[in-house]
Amino acid sequence: MAFELPDLPYAHDALASKGMSQETMEYHHDIHHNAYVVNGNKLIEGTEWEGKSLEDIITGTYDAGAVAQNGIFNNASQHWNHMQFWEMMGPGENKMPGELEAAIKDSFGTVEAFKDQFSAAGAGQFGSGWCWLVKDADGGLKVTKTENGVNPLCFGQTALLGCDVWEHSYYIDFRNKRPAYLANFLDNLVNWENVASRLG
């Protein structure tokens, strides 16, 4: 199945008042995300992965022992990562549902402790990558970080929340202040209803 760039679930300027500018969204969604779609389609054409689901391509091409992942994986995984990322943010009030708050407190003690761990993972990811709140196979929640385009699918985990810490996600709005970007993401941008819906 060919990759397709999804429309944003809100206008390009919908998050501007919350710290993610229209310019960032135009570069990040329309150029960077689209590049993963275009390049991914070129790379899978005529291969065994053409016609496979995006998730199957990601888990099938991930090489746990590789120093650097292959081009098909990189573009497929970044396409998936960004599709989740747009949905995980929103322009609304974004209050955390009780079910999610209870699950977070069960695993981390407090919501603030979770936010501290999540921010530390994102700030501590050397170079490009992502930080995640995931649900493990045993049902417990934990914070992880991954390099480049690697994501929780590679480890059999469910992605509840992910934050892109590649510089193109924050440099226009925050320059090199990644911790400030992460704090703003958690406090103002996350669509907690979407996160809660992923608990299953």
CSV table of C-alpha atoms in Angstrom, one decimal:
chain,number,residue,atom,x,y,z
A,1,MET,CA,0.0,0.0,0.0
A,2,ALA,CA,1.4,3.3,-1.0
A,3,PHE,CA,2.2,5.9,1.7
A,4,GLU,CA,0.0,9.0,1.7
A,5,LEU,CA,0.6,12.2,3.5
A,6,PRO,CA,-2.4,12.7,5.8
A,7,ASP,CA,-4.0,16.1,6.2
A,8,LEU,CA,-3.4,17.7,9.6
A,9,PRO,CA,-6.3,17.2,12.0
A,10,TYR,CA,-6.4,20.9,12.5
A,11,ALA,CA,-5.4,24.1,10.6
A,12,HIS,CA,-1.6,24.9,10.2
A,13,ASP,CA,-2.0,27.8,12.6
A,14,ALA,CA,-4.2,26.1,15.2
A,15,LEU,CA,-1.4,25.5,17.6
A,16,ALA,CA,0.4,28.8,17.2
A,17,SER,CA,-1.1,30.3,20.4
A,18,LYS,CA,0.2,27.2,22.2
A,19,GLY,CA,3.8,27.5,21.0
A,20,MET,CA,3.9,25.6,17.7
A,21,SER,CA,3.8,28.2,14.9
A,22,GLN,CA,2.2,28.0,11.5
A,23,GLU,CA,5.7,28.2,10.0
A,24,THR,CA,6.8,25.2,12.0
A,25,MET,CA,3.8,23.2,10.9
A,26,GLU,CA,4.3,24.2,7.2
A,27,TYR,CA,7.9,23.0,7.3
A,28,HIS,CA,7.4,20.0,9.5
A,29,HIS,CA,4.2,18.5,8.0
A,30,ASP,CA,4.3,19.8,4.4
A,31,ILE,CA,8.0,19.4,3.7
A,32,HIS,CA,9.6,17.0,6.2
A,33,HIS,CA,6.8,14.5,6.7
A,34,ASN,CA,6.0,14.6,3.0
A,35,ALA,CA,9.6,13.8,2.2
A,36,TYR,CA,9.3,10.6,4.2
A,37,VAL,CA,6.2,9.7,2.2
A,38,VAL,CA,7.8,10.4,-1.2
A,39,ASN,CA,11.1,8.7,-0.4
A,40,GLY,CA,9.4,5.8,1.2
A,41,ASN,CA,7.2,5.1,-1.8
A,42,LYS,CA,10.3,5.2,-4.1
A,43,LEU,CA,12.2,2.8,-1.9
A,44,ILE,CA,9.4,0.1,-1.5
A,45,GLU,CA,8.5,0.1,-5.2
A,46,GLY,CA,9.2,-3.3,-6.7
A,47,THR,CA,10.2,-4.8,-3.4
A,48,GLU,CA,8.6,-7.4,-1.2
A,49,TRP,CA,7.3,-4.5,1.0
A,50,GLU,CA,5.2,-3.0,-1.7
A,51,GLY,CA,1.6,-3.5,-0.8
A,52,LYS,CA,2.3,-4.4,2.8
A,53,SER,CA,0.9,-2.5,5.8
A,54,LEU,CA,3.0,0.3,7.2
A,55,GLU,CA,3.2,-1.5,10.5
A,56,ASP,CA,4.4,-4.7,8.8
A,57,ILE,CA,7.1,-2.7,6.9
A,58,ILE,CA,8.4,-1.1,10.1
A,59,THR,CA,8.6,-4.3,12.1
A,60,GLY,CA,9.8,-6.3,9.1
A,61,THR,CA,12.7,-4.0,8.2
A,62,TYR,CA,13.9,-3.0,11.7
A,63,ASP,CA,17.3,-4.4,12.4
A,64,ALA,CA,18.0,-4.5,16.2
A,65,GLY,CA,21.7,-5.1,15.6
A,66,ALA,CA,22.3,-2.4,13.1
A,67,VAL,CA,24.3,0.7,13.9
A,68,ALA,CA,22.2,2.6,11.3
A,69,GLN,CA,18.8,1.5,10.0
A,70,ASN,CA,18.0,1.0,6.3
A,71,GLY,CA,16.3,3.6,4.1
A,72,ILE,CA,13.0,1.7,3.9
A,73,PHE,CA,12.7,1.5,7.7
A,74,ASN,CA,13.8,5.1,8.2
A,75,ASN,CA,11.1,6.5,5.9
A,76,ALA,CA,8.3,4.1,6.9
A,77,SER,CA,8.9,4.6,10.6
A,78,GLN,CA,9.1,8.4,10.4
A,79,HIS,CA,5.9,8.4,8.3
A,80,TRP,CA,4.2,6.4,11.1
A,81,ASN,CA,5.8,8.5,13.9
A,82,HIS,CA,4.5,11.7,12.4
A,83,MET,CA,1.0,10.4,11.8
A,84,GLN,CA,0.8,9.7,15.5
A,85,PHE,CA,2.5,13.0,16.4
A,86,TRP,CA,-0.1,15.2,14.7
A,87,GLU,CA,-3.0,13.2,16.4
A,88,MET,CA,-1.3,13.4,19.8
A,89,MET,CA,-1.5,17.2,19.7
A,90,GLY,CA,-4.5,19.4,19.6
A,91,PRO,CA,-5.8,23.0,19.9
A,92,GLY,CA,-8.4,22.3,22.6
A,93,GLU,CA,-8.3,22.6,26.4
A,94,ASN,CA,-6.5,19.2,26.5
A,95,LYS,CA,-7.4,18.1,30.0
A,96,MET,CA,-6.1,14.7,31.1
A,97,PRO,CA,-9.0,12.1,31.4
A,98,GLY,CA,-9.3,10.4,34.8
A,99,GLU,CA,-8.5,6.9,33.4
A,100,LEU,CA,-5.2,8.1,32.0
A,101,GLU,CA,-4.3,10.1,35.1
A,102,ALA,CA,-4.9,7.0,37.2
A,103,ALA,CA,-2.8,4.8,35.0
A,104,ILE,CA,0.1,7.3,35.0
A,105,LYS,CA,-0.1,7.7,38.8
A,106,ASP,CA,-0.1,3.9,39.1
A,107,SER,CA,3.2,3.6,37.1
A,108,PHE,CA,5.0,6.9,38.0
A,109,GLY,CA,3.5,8.0,41.4
A,110,THR,CA,2.4,11.4,40.2
A,111,VAL,CA,1.7,13.1,36.9
A,112,GLU,CA,4.6,15.5,37.6
A,113,ALA,CA,6.9,12.6,38.1
A,114,PHE,CA,5.9,11.2,34.7
A,115,LYS,CA,6.4,14.6,33.0
A,116,ASP,CA,9.8,14.9,34.6
A,117,GLN,CA,10.8,11.5,33.3
A,118,PHE,CA,9.4,12.2,29.8
A,119,SER,CA,11.2,15.6,29.6
A,120,ALA,CA,14.4,14.1,30.8
A,121,ALA,CA,14.2,11.3,28.2
A,122,GLY,CA,13.6,13.8,25.4
A,123,ALA,CA,16.3,16.2,26.6
A,124,GLY,CA,18.7,13.3,27.0
A,125,GLN,CA,18.3,11.8,23.6
A,126,PHE,CA,21.6,12.5,21.9
A,127,GLY,CA,21.1,13.8,18.4
A,128,SER,CA,17.8,13.2,16.7
A,129,GLY,CA,15.0,10.9,17.9
A,130,TRP,CA,11.8,10.6,19.9
A,131,CYS,CA,10.7,10.2,23.5
A,132,TRP,CA,7.7,8.1,24.3
A,133,LEU,CA,5.1,7.1,26.9
A,134,VAL,CA,4.4,3.5,26.1
A,135,LYS,CA,2.3,0.6,27.3
A,136,ASP,CA,4.3,-2.6,27.7
A,137,ALA,CA,3.0,-6.1,27.0
A,138,ASP,CA,2.4,-6.5,30.7
A,139,GLY,CA,0.1,-3.5,30.7
A,140,GLY,CA,2.5,-1.2,32.6
A,141,LEU,CA,3.4,2.3,31.4
A,142,LYS,CA,7.0,3.5,31.0
A,143,VAL,CA,8.9,6.3,29.4
A,144,THR,CA,11.4,5.5,26.7
A,145,LYS,CA,13.6,7.3,24.1
A,146,THR,CA,14.6,6.1,20.6
A,147,GLU,CA,17.2,7.3,18.1
A,148,ASN,CA,16.2,8.7,14.7
A,149,GLY,CA,13.0,7.0,13.5
A,150,VAL,CA,13.0,4.0,15.8
A,151,ASN,CA,9.6,3.6,17.5
A,152,PRO,CA,7.7,1.5,20.1
A,153,LEU,CA,6.4,-0.9,17.3
A,154,CYS,CA,10.0,-2.2,17.1
A,155,PHE,CA,9.8,-3.5,20.7
A,156,GLY,CA,6.2,-4.8,20.8
A,157,GLN,CA,5.0,-1.7,22.8
A,158,THR,CA,2.0,0.5,22.3
A,159,ALA,CA,2.8,4.2,21.8
A,160,LEU,CA,0.6,6.3,23.9
A,161,LEU,CA,2.4,9.6,23.5
A,162,GLY,CA,5.5,10.5,21.4
A,163,CYS,CA,7.4,13.8,21.1
A,164,ASP,CA,9.6,14.5,18.1
A,165,VAL,CA,13.0,15.8,19.3
A,166,TRP,CA,14.5,16.3,15.8
A,167,GLU,CA,15.5,19.9,15.6
A,168,HIS,CA,13.1,20.6,12.7
A,169,SER,CA,10.3,20.1,15.2
A,170,TYR,CA,11.3,23.0,17.5
A,171,TYR,CA,14.1,25.1,16.1
A,172,ILE,CA,11.9,27.8,14.5
A,173,ASP,CA,9.9,28.4,17.8
A,174,PHE,CA,12.5,27.5,20.5
A,175,ARG,CA,15.8,27.6,18.7
A,176,ASN,CA,18.1,25.2,20.5
A,177,LYS,CA,16.1,25.1,23.8
A,178,ARG,CA,14.9,21.5,23.6
A,179,PRO,CA,13.9,21.3,27.3
A,180,ALA,CA,11.6,24.4,26.9
A,181,TYR,CA,10.0,22.8,23.8
A,182,LEU,CA,9.4,19.6,25.8
A,183,ALA,CA,7.8,21.5,28.7
A,184,ASN,CA,5.6,23.4,26.4
A,185,PHE,CA,4.6,20.2,24.6
A,186,LEU,CA,3.4,18.6,27.8
A,187,ASP,CA,1.8,21.6,29.3
A,188,ASN,CA,0.1,23.1,26.2
A,189,LEU,CA,0.1,20.9,23.1
A,190,VAL,CA,-0.8,17.3,24.1
A,191,ASN,CA,-4.2,16.0,23.2
A,192,TRP,CA,-4.7,13.9,26.4
A,193,GLU,CA,-8.0,12.5,25.1
A,194,ASN,CA,-6.1,11.0,22.2
A,195,VAL,CA,-3.4,9.6,24.5
A,196,ALA,CA,-6.1,8.0,26.7
A,197,SER,CA,-7.8,6.4,23.7
A,198,ARG,CA,-4.6,4.4,23.1
A,199,LEU,CA,-4.7,2.7,26.4
A,200,GLY,CA,-7.0,0.0,24.9
